[in-house]
Amino acid sequence: MSKLPKAPLVEVIFEIKWDITNKADILDFQYIHGDLYSKLKDNYPYRENVVPPEVPFEVVKGMPVFRYRKDKNGYPLIQVGPGLLALNTNDDGYFWNNYLKEINNTLEEFNKIYPKFNGLILNPSITYIDFFEIDFSSTNPLDFINANLGLTVKQNFLENESLKTKEVNLTFNNIIGDNLLSLNLSNGKFANREGIVMQTKIIGKKEKYSNEELNNWLKETHEICSETFKKITKGKLYNSFK
C-alpha cells in the first residue's frame, strides 16, 4: 500500500509456514535459529526468547520461538520457530519497497543456512492490521461499519429497535485465484484507544516456492491488499488518512 500521512496501519506481517513432520525437522531447528541470527545480527542485534527455554520445540510447531529486532522492543522484527519464518513491521517503518527488500534479504540468508528450504512445501501469508478509533459512547460498531466501510451489515432477528450492538467479530473469506483473502472486523484496542480492528490477510497456496516466486507472490498480493483497503474505505474515511 502507498504511504498515507495519517494511515490507520498498525502492523504488517509476512509469514511462511511449513510442516514439521519428524524428529529430524526439530533437530534442524536447533541450529537454524542460531545460524540465522549470526547472519542477521549486524542489522538485527537484539535477540529475544518468546517462549521459556524449558518448553520443548515439539509443542511450539508453527509458532515463534525467537525474535530478532533492529532496535530494542522496536520494529521491524524477524520471528522464527519450528516451521515458521516471519517479518513484522509497523506503520512508522512501513514503506513497501523497503519492506519487500528486507523480506528478500531474510529469505536469501535463510536459504544459505538451510538448503532444505527450497524443497519444502510452503504456506505463505501476508497480513495488514488497521485500527479505526471509535467513541463507542456515541457510535456502535455496526453504525460505524455501515457508514464508513464498503459493506452493509444488518440483523432482523432482534425486533427491539432500542437494542444497540456492542461488539462485532465479522470474517469474510474469499477465493482469489490460488489465494484466500480473509477480511476480519472486530472490536479492539490500540494504544489505550478503543475502536475497530480490520485484518486483511492473504494466504497463498501450499506448494514449493523459489525465492523469486515468493517475491512475485508478494508483489501480487500487496496489490490485492492495497486495492481492497482503498475500496473498503473509499470516500470520507479514506480521505481522512491523507
PDB file of C-alpha atoms in Angstrom:
ATOM      1  CA  MET A   1       0.000   0.000   0.000  1.00  0.00           C
ATOM      2  CA  SER A   2       1.159   3.573  -0.629  1.00  0.00           C
ATOM      3  CA  LYS A   3       2.196   5.551   2.404  1.00  0.00           C
ATOM      4  CA  LEU A   4      -0.662   7.688   3.719  1.00  0.00           C
ATOM      5  CA  PRO A   5       0.257  10.543   6.105  1.00  0.00           C
ATOM      6  CA  LYS A   6      -2.438   9.537   8.606  1.00  0.00           C
ATOM      7  CA  ALA A   7      -2.626   5.828   7.797  1.00  0.00           C
ATOM      8  CA  PRO A   8      -4.565   3.639  10.264  1.00  0.00           C
ATOM      9  CA  LEU A   9      -1.952   0.910   9.803  1.00  0.00           C
ATOM     10  CA  VAL A  10      -0.788  -0.818  12.980  1.00  0.00           C
ATOM     11  CA  GLU A  11       1.270  -3.760  11.727  1.00  0.00           C
ATOM     12  CA  VAL A  12       2.205  -5.767   8.635  1.00  0.00           C
ATOM     13  CA  ILE A  13       3.173  -9.426   8.934  1.00  0.00           C
ATOM     14  CA  PHE A  14       4.707 -11.588   6.234  1.00  0.00           C
ATOM     15  CA  GLU A  15       4.790 -15.216   7.318  1.00  0.00           C
ATOM     16  CA  ILE A  16       5.876 -18.533   5.860  1.00  0.00           C
ATOM     17  CA  LYS A  17       4.924 -21.833   7.433  1.00  0.00           C
ATOM     18  CA  TRP A  18       5.900 -25.399   6.586  1.00  0.00           C
ATOM     19  CA  ASP A  19       5.097 -28.758   8.118  1.00  0.00           C
ATOM     20  CA  ILE A  20       7.253 -30.220  10.865  1.00  0.00           C
ATOM     21  CA  THR A  21       6.753 -33.937  10.357  1.00  0.00           C
ATOM     22  CA  ASN A  22       9.553 -35.752  12.156  1.00  0.00           C
ATOM     23  CA  LYS A  23      12.304 -35.507  14.757  1.00  0.00           C
ATOM     24  CA  ALA A  24      14.870 -34.529  12.119  1.00  0.00           C
ATOM     25  CA  ASP A  25      12.884 -31.339  11.432  1.00  0.00           C
ATOM     26  CA  ILE A  26      13.061 -30.443  15.127  1.00  0.00           C
ATOM     27  CA  LEU A  27      16.792 -31.165  15.206  1.00  0.00           C
ATOM     28  CA  ASP A  28      17.248 -28.896  12.191  1.00  0.00           C
ATOM     29  CA  PHE A  29      15.613 -26.022  14.049  1.00  0.00           C
ATOM     30  CA  GLN A  30      18.019 -26.395  16.963  1.00  0.00           C
ATOM     31  CA  TYR A  31      20.796 -24.990  14.790  1.00  0.00           C
ATOM     32  CA  ILE A  32      18.718 -22.943  12.307  1.00  0.00           C
ATOM     33  CA  HIS A  33      17.807 -20.175  14.748  1.00  0.00           C
ATOM     34  CA  GLY A  34      21.407 -19.646  15.848  1.00  0.00           C
ATOM     35  CA  ASP A  35      22.821 -19.782  12.325  1.00  0.00           C
ATOM     36  CA  LEU A  36      20.182 -17.327  11.099  1.00  0.00           C
ATOM     37  CA  TYR A  37      20.928 -14.902  13.923  1.00  0.00           C
ATOM     38  CA  SER A  38      24.640 -14.986  13.081  1.00  0.00           C
ATOM     39  CA  LYS A  39      23.754 -13.925   9.524  1.00  0.00           C
ATOM     40  CA  LEU A  40      21.344 -11.158  10.569  1.00  0.00           C
ATOM     41  CA  LYS A  41      22.803  -9.819  13.827  1.00  0.00           C
ATOM     42  CA  ASP A  42      24.538  -6.833  12.206  1.00  0.00           C
ATOM     43  CA  ASN A  43      21.106  -5.451  11.274  1.00  0.00           C
ATOM     44  CA  TYR A  44      19.026  -7.256  13.934  1.00  0.00           C
ATOM     45  CA  PRO A  45      21.242  -7.309  17.046  1.00  0.00           C
ATOM     46  CA  TYR A  46      18.514  -7.723  19.684  1.00  0.00           C
ATOM     47  CA  ARG A  47      17.552 -11.354  20.221  1.00  0.00           C
ATOM     48  CA  GLU A  48      14.604 -12.459  22.382  1.00  0.00           C
ATOM     49  CA  ASN A  49      13.206 -15.765  23.596  1.00  0.00           C
ATOM     50  CA  VAL A  50       9.459 -15.762  23.010  1.00  0.00           C
ATOM     51  CA  VAL A  51       8.790 -18.966  24.976  1.00  0.00           C
ATOM     52  CA  PRO A  52      10.520 -20.247  28.129  1.00  0.00           C
ATOM     53  CA  PRO A  53      13.656 -22.273  27.319  1.00  0.00           C
ATOM     54  CA  GLU A  54      12.308 -25.346  29.102  1.00  0.00           C
ATOM     55  CA  VAL A  55       9.410 -25.651  26.615  1.00  0.00           C
ATOM     56  CA  PRO A  56      10.236 -28.393  24.064  1.00  0.00           C
ATOM     57  CA  PHE A  57      10.235 -27.332  20.416  1.00  0.00           C
ATOM     58  CA  GLU A  58       7.803 -30.154  19.583  1.00  0.00           C
ATOM     59  CA  VAL A  59       4.926 -28.286  21.257  1.00  0.00           C
ATOM     60  CA  VAL A  60       5.530 -24.955  19.503  1.00  0.00           C
ATOM     61  CA  LYS A  61       5.373 -26.072  15.875  1.00  0.00           C
ATOM     62  CA  GLY A  62       4.400 -23.164  13.629  1.00  0.00           C
ATOM     63  CA  MET A  63       4.834 -20.677  16.470  1.00  0.00           C
ATOM     64  CA  PRO A  64       7.508 -18.009  17.052  1.00  0.00           C
ATOM     65  CA  VAL A  65      10.238 -19.082  19.479  1.00  0.00           C
ATOM     66  CA  PHE A  66      12.872 -16.395  18.847  1.00  0.00           C
ATOM     67  CA  ARG A  67      12.697 -12.769  17.728  1.00  0.00           C
ATOM     68  CA  TYR A  68      15.429 -10.596  16.257  1.00  0.00           C
ATOM     69  CA  ARG A  69      14.935  -6.822  16.344  1.00  0.00           C
ATOM     70  CA  LYS A  70      16.763  -3.856  14.853  1.00  0.00           C
ATOM     71  CA  ASP A  71      16.047  -1.796  17.966  1.00  0.00           C
ATOM     72  CA  LYS A  72      15.237  -2.914  21.490  1.00  0.00           C
ATOM     73  CA  ASN A  73      11.458  -3.523  21.730  1.00  0.00           C
ATOM     74  CA  GLY A  74      11.095  -1.956  18.290  1.00  0.00           C
ATOM     75  CA  TYR A  75      10.203  -2.736  14.686  1.00  0.00           C
ATOM     76  CA  PRO A  76      10.934  -4.290  12.269  1.00  0.00           C
ATOM     77  CA  LEU A  77      11.433  -7.726  13.767  1.00  0.00           C
ATOM     78  CA  ILE A  78      12.059 -11.218  12.456  1.00  0.00           C
ATOM     79  CA  GLN A  79      10.403 -14.221  14.088  1.00  0.00           C
ATOM     80  CA  VAL A  80      11.493 -17.814  13.725  1.00  0.00           C
ATOM     81  CA  GLY A  81      10.158 -21.082  15.106  1.00  0.00           C
ATOM     82  CA  PRO A  82       9.857 -24.736  14.091  1.00  0.00           C
ATOM     83  CA  GLY A  83       8.143 -24.472  10.703  1.00  0.00           C
ATOM     84  CA  LEU A  84       7.868 -20.662  10.823  1.00  0.00           C
ATOM     85  CA  LEU A  85       9.663 -17.617   9.446  1.00  0.00           C
ATOM     86  CA  ALA A  86       8.078 -14.164   9.700  1.00  0.00           C
ATOM     87  CA  LEU A  87       8.933 -10.499   9.301  1.00  0.00           C
ATOM     88  CA  ASN A  88       6.835  -7.846  11.050  1.00  0.00           C
ATOM     89  CA  THR A  89       6.876  -4.082  10.720  1.00  0.00           C
ATOM     90  CA  ASN A  90       4.649  -1.228  11.875  1.00  0.00           C
ATOM     91  CA  ASP A  91       3.304   1.946  10.297  1.00  0.00           C
ATOM     92  CA  ASP A  92       6.307   4.083  11.276  1.00  0.00           C
ATOM     93  CA  GLY A  93       8.704   1.761   9.463  1.00  0.00           C
ATOM     94  CA  TYR A  94       6.453   0.662   6.628  1.00  0.00           C
ATOM     95  CA  PHE A  95       7.462   1.593   3.103  1.00  0.00           C
ATOM     96  CA  TRP A  96       6.577  -1.208   0.708  1.00  0.00           C
ATOM     97  CA  ASN A  97       9.793  -1.301  -1.310  1.00  0.00           C
ATOM     98  CA  ASN A  98      11.943  -1.299   1.835  1.00  0.00           C
ATOM     99  CA  TYR A  99       9.787  -3.970   3.453  1.00  0.00           C
ATOM    100  CA  LEU A 100       9.989  -6.177   0.363  1.00  0.00           C
ATOM    101  CA  LYS A 101      13.765  -5.758   0.305  1.00  0.00           C
ATOM    102  CA  GLU A 102      14.009  -6.817   3.976  1.00  0.00           C
ATOM    103  CA  ILE A 103      11.917  -9.909   3.243  1.00  0.00           C
ATOM    104  CA  ASN A 104      14.017 -10.874   0.240  1.00  0.00           C
ATOM    105  CA  ASN A 105      17.265 -10.392   2.189  1.00  0.00           C
ATOM    106  CA  THR A 106      15.935 -12.548   5.029  1.00  0.00           C
ATOM    107  CA  LEU A 107      14.843 -15.298   2.632  1.00  0.00           C
ATOM    108  CA  GLU A 108      18.219 -15.218   0.908  1.00  0.00           C
ATOM    109  CA  GLU A 109      20.067 -15.667   4.210  1.00  0.00           C
ATOM    110  CA  PHE A 110      17.645 -18.376   5.324  1.00  0.00           C
ATOM    111  CA  ASN A 111      18.319 -20.319   2.132  1.00  0.00           C
ATOM    112  CA  LYS A 112      22.049 -20.132   2.780  1.00  0.00           C
ATOM    113  CA  ILE A 113      21.858 -21.669   6.235  1.00  0.00           C
ATOM    114  CA  TYR A 114      19.009 -24.101   5.465  1.00  0.00           C
ATOM    115  CA  PRO A 115      19.399 -25.584   1.951  1.00  0.00           C
ATOM    116  CA  LYS A 116      16.354 -27.822   2.501  1.00  0.00           C
ATOM    117  CA  PHE A 117      14.176 -24.699   2.346  1.00  0.00           C
ATOM    118  CA  ASN A 118      13.889 -24.774  -1.456  1.00  0.00           C
ATOM    119  CA  GLY A 119      12.396 -28.276  -1.306  1.00  0.00           C
ATOM    120  CA  LEU A 120       9.771 -27.536   1.336  1.00  0.00           C
ATOM    121  CA  ILE A 121       6.034 -27.187   0.786  1.00  0.00           C
ATOM    122  CA  LEU A 122       5.434 -23.624   1.957  1.00  0.00           C
ATOM    123  CA  ASN A 123       2.312 -21.772   3.040  1.00  0.00           C
ATOM    124  CA  PRO A 124       2.911 -18.005   2.675  1.00  0.00           C
ATOM    125  CA  SER A 125       0.664 -15.275   4.037  1.00  0.00           C
ATOM    126  CA  ILE A 126       0.663 -11.519   4.418  1.00  0.00           C
ATOM    127  CA  THR A 127      -1.497  -9.625   6.920  1.00  0.00           C
ATOM    128  CA  TYR A 128      -2.286  -5.920   7.230  1.00  0.00           C
ATOM    129  CA  ILE A 129      -3.733  -4.805  10.569  1.00  0.00           C
ATOM    130  CA  ASP A 130      -5.523  -1.430  10.625  1.00  0.00           C
ATOM    131  CA  PHE A 131      -7.216   0.349  13.522  1.00  0.00           C
ATOM    132  CA  PHE A 132     -10.122   2.806  13.322  1.00  0.00           C
ATOM    133  CA  GLU A 133     -10.697   4.744  16.541  1.00  0.00           C
ATOM    134  CA  ILE A 134     -14.347   4.993  17.619  1.00  0.00           C
ATOM    135  CA  ASP A 135     -16.121   6.680  20.500  1.00  0.00           C
ATOM    136  CA  PHE A 136     -18.414   3.810  21.484  1.00  0.00           C
ATOM    137  CA  SER A 137     -20.362   6.057  23.854  1.00  0.00           C
ATOM    138  CA  SER A 138     -21.942   7.721  20.824  1.00  0.00           C
ATOM    139  CA  THR A 139     -21.405   5.215  17.987  1.00  0.00           C
ATOM    140  CA  ASN A 140     -21.925   1.469  17.910  1.00  0.00           C
ATOM    141  CA  PRO A 141     -19.712  -0.749  15.742  1.00  0.00           C
ATOM    142  CA  LEU A 142     -22.363  -1.584  13.149  1.00  0.00           C
ATOM    143  CA  ASP A 143     -23.221   2.078  12.622  1.00  0.00           C
ATOM    144  CA  PHE A 144     -19.541   2.825  12.003  1.00  0.00           C
ATOM    145  CA  ILE A 145     -19.120  -0.104   9.597  1.00  0.00           C
ATOM    146  CA  ASN A 146     -22.261   0.740   7.625  1.00  0.00           C
ATOM    147  CA  ALA A 147     -21.402   4.443   7.417  1.00  0.00           C
ATOM    148  CA  ASN A 148     -17.700   4.173   6.595  1.00  0.00           C
ATOM    149  CA  LEU A 149     -16.791   0.806   5.092  1.00  0.00           C
ATOM    150  CA  GLY A 150     -17.756  -0.713   1.764  1.00  0.00           C
ATOM    151  CA  LEU A 151     -20.283  -3.164   3.158  1.00  0.00           C
ATOM    152  CA  THR A 152     -23.627  -3.204   4.910  1.00  0.00           C
ATOM    153  CA  VAL A 153     -24.345  -5.386   7.924  1.00  0.00           C
ATOM    154  CA  LYS A 154     -27.799  -5.638   9.469  1.00  0.00           C
ATOM    155  CA  GLN A 155     -29.895  -8.013  11.521  1.00  0.00           C
ATOM    156  CA  ASN A 156     -33.645  -8.581  11.802  1.00  0.00           C
ATOM    157  CA  PHE A 157     -33.785 -11.351  14.397  1.00  0.00           C
ATOM    158  CA  LEU A 158     -33.981  -8.870  17.305  1.00  0.00           C
ATOM    159  CA  GLU A 159     -37.018  -6.649  16.920  1.00  0.00           C
ATOM    160  CA  ASN A 160     -36.364  -4.228  19.780  1.00  0.00           C
ATOM    161  CA  GLU A 161     -35.180  -1.087  17.995  1.00  0.00           C
ATOM    162  CA  SER A 162     -33.618   0.262  21.193  1.00  0.00           C
ATOM    163  CA  LEU A 163     -31.039  -2.549  21.176  1.00  0.00           C
ATOM    164  CA  LYS A 164     -27.567  -1.439  20.162  1.00  0.00           C
ATOM    165  CA  THR A 165     -24.792  -3.740  19.004  1.00  0.00           C
ATOM    166  CA  LYS A 166     -21.927  -3.645  21.494  1.00  0.00           C
ATOM    167  CA  GLU A 167     -19.321  -5.800  19.772  1.00  0.00           C
ATOM    168  CA  VAL A 168     -18.700  -7.269  16.350  1.00  0.00           C
ATOM    169  CA  ASN A 169     -16.487 -10.045  15.047  1.00  0.00           C
ATOM    170  CA  LEU A 170     -17.074 -10.496  11.344  1.00  0.00           C
ATOM    171  CA  THR A 171     -14.980 -12.549   8.924  1.00  0.00           C
ATOM    172  CA  PHE A 172     -15.317 -12.694   5.144  1.00  0.00           C
ATOM    173  CA  ASN A 173     -13.288 -15.333   3.267  1.00  0.00           C
ATOM    174  CA  ASN A 174     -12.978 -15.080  -0.496  1.00  0.00           C
ATOM    175  CA  ILE A 175     -11.042 -17.122  -3.061  1.00  0.00           C
ATOM    176  CA  ILE A 176      -8.969 -15.017  -5.460  1.00  0.00           C
ATOM    177  CA  GLY A 177      -7.132 -17.242  -7.909  1.00  0.00           C
ATOM    178  CA  ASP A 178      -4.963 -19.600  -5.860  1.00  0.00           C
ATOM    179  CA  ASN A 179      -5.169 -17.358  -2.780  1.00  0.00           C
ATOM    180  CA  LEU A 180      -7.586 -16.938   0.107  1.00  0.00           C
ATOM    181  CA  LEU A 181      -8.428 -13.336   1.003  1.00  0.00           C
ATOM    182  CA  SER A 182      -9.677 -13.111   4.584  1.00  0.00           C
ATOM    183  CA  LEU A 183     -11.101  -9.871   5.978  1.00  0.00           C
ATOM    184  CA  ASN A 184     -11.919  -9.633   9.683  1.00  0.00           C
ATOM    185  CA  LEU A 185     -13.563  -6.750  11.546  1.00  0.00           C
ATOM    186  CA  SER A 186     -13.734  -6.803  15.334  1.00  0.00           C
ATOM    187  CA  ASN A 187     -13.729  -4.592  18.407  1.00  0.00           C
ATOM    188  CA  GLY A 188     -10.233  -3.922  19.702  1.00  0.00           C
ATOM    189  CA  LYS A 189      -7.844  -1.559  21.412  1.00  0.00           C
ATOM    190  CA  PHE A 190      -4.644   0.120  20.305  1.00  0.00           C
ATOM    191  CA  ALA A 191      -2.536   2.471  22.455  1.00  0.00           C
ATOM    192  CA  ASN A 192      -5.327   2.559  25.065  1.00  0.00           C
ATOM    193  CA  ARG A 193      -7.861   3.673  22.476  1.00  0.00           C
ATOM    194  CA  GLU A 194     -10.994   1.747  21.524  1.00  0.00           C
ATOM    195  CA  GLY A 195     -12.174   1.085  18.027  1.00  0.00           C
ATOM    196  CA  ILE A 196     -12.493  -1.415  15.201  1.00  0.00           C
ATOM    197  CA  VAL A 197      -9.555  -3.579  14.139  1.00  0.00           C
ATOM    198  CA  MET A 198      -9.508  -4.637  10.492  1.00  0.00           C
ATOM    199  CA  GLN A 199      -7.275  -7.528   9.471  1.00  0.00           C
ATOM    200  CA  THR A 200      -6.733  -8.064   5.765  1.00  0.00           C
ATOM    201  CA  LYS A 201      -4.932 -11.345   5.207  1.00  0.00           C
ATOM    202  CA  ILE A 202      -3.993 -13.257   2.078  1.00  0.00           C
ATOM    203  CA  ILE A 203      -2.988 -16.904   2.394  1.00  0.00           C
ATOM    204  CA  GLY A 204      -1.209 -18.459  -0.549  1.00  0.00           C
ATOM    205  CA  LYS A 205      -1.399 -21.932  -1.998  1.00  0.00           C
ATOM    206  CA  LYS A 206       0.626 -24.615  -0.230  1.00  0.00           C
ATOM    207  CA  GLU A 207       3.377 -25.588  -2.648  1.00  0.00           C
ATOM    208  CA  LYS A 208       7.099 -25.258  -3.340  1.00  0.00           C
ATOM    209  CA  TYR A 209       8.300 -21.703  -3.950  1.00  0.00           C
ATOM    210  CA  SER A 210      11.641 -20.365  -5.090  1.00  0.00           C
ATOM    211  CA  ASN A 211      12.707 -17.001  -3.677  1.00  0.00           C
ATOM    212  CA  GLU A 212      11.794 -15.400  -6.994  1.00  0.00           C
ATOM    213  CA  GLU A 213       8.331 -16.965  -6.891  1.00  0.00           C
ATOM    214  CA  LEU A 214       7.803 -15.715  -3.326  1.00  0.00           C
ATOM    215  CA  ASN A 215       8.882 -12.249  -4.418  1.00  0.00           C
ATOM    216  CA  ASN A 216       6.343 -12.312  -7.273  1.00  0.00           C
ATOM    217  CA  TRP A 217       3.653 -13.637  -4.921  1.00  0.00           C
ATOM    218  CA  LEU A 218       4.315 -10.780  -2.512  1.00  0.00           C
ATOM    219  CA  LYS A 219       4.049  -8.158  -5.250  1.00  0.00           C
ATOM    220  CA  GLU A 220       0.766  -9.639  -6.464  1.00  0.00           C
ATOM    221  CA  THR A 221      -0.811  -9.951  -3.014  1.00  0.00           C
ATOM    222  CA  HIS A 222       0.378  -6.497  -1.973  1.00  0.00           C
ATOM    223  CA  GLU A 223      -1.602  -5.053  -4.869  1.00  0.00           C
ATOM    224  CA  ILE A 224      -4.684  -7.048  -3.866  1.00  0.00           C
ATOM    225  CA  CYS A 225      -4.443  -5.830  -0.255  1.00  0.00           C
ATOM    226  CA  SER A 226      -3.873  -2.260  -1.377  1.00  0.00           C
ATOM    227  CA  GLU A 227      -6.889  -2.230  -3.695  1.00  0.00           C
ATOM    228  CA  THR A 228      -9.052  -3.937  -1.076  1.00  0.00           C
ATOM    229  CA  PHE A 229      -8.148  -1.292   1.508  1.00  0.00           C
ATOM    230  CA  LYS A 230      -8.840   1.582  -0.895  1.00  0.00           C
ATOM    231  CA  LYS A 231     -12.193   0.175  -1.934  1.00  0.00           C
ATOM    232  CA  ILE A 232     -13.456  -0.716   1.540  1.00  0.00           C
ATOM    233  CA  THR A 233     -12.521   2.716   2.983  1.00  0.00           C
ATOM    234  CA  LYS A 234     -13.449   4.698  -0.157  1.00  0.00           C
ATOM    235  CA  GLY A 235     -14.889   8.123   0.492  1.00  0.00           C
ATOM    236  CA  LYS A 236     -14.781  10.211   3.663  1.00  0.00           C
ATOM    237  CA  LEU A 237     -12.864   7.639   5.712  1.00  0.00           C
ATOM    238  CA  TYR A 238     -10.089   7.162   3.132  1.00  0.00           C
ATOM    239  CA  ASN A 239      -9.795  10.918   2.608  1.00  0.00           C
ATOM    240  CA  SER A 240      -9.253  11.368   6.359  1.00  0.00           C
ATOM    241  CA  PHE A 241      -5.961   9.427   6.039  1.00  0.00           C
ATOM    242  CA  LYS A 242      -4.468  11.865   3.508  1.00  0.00           C
TER     243      LYS A 242
END
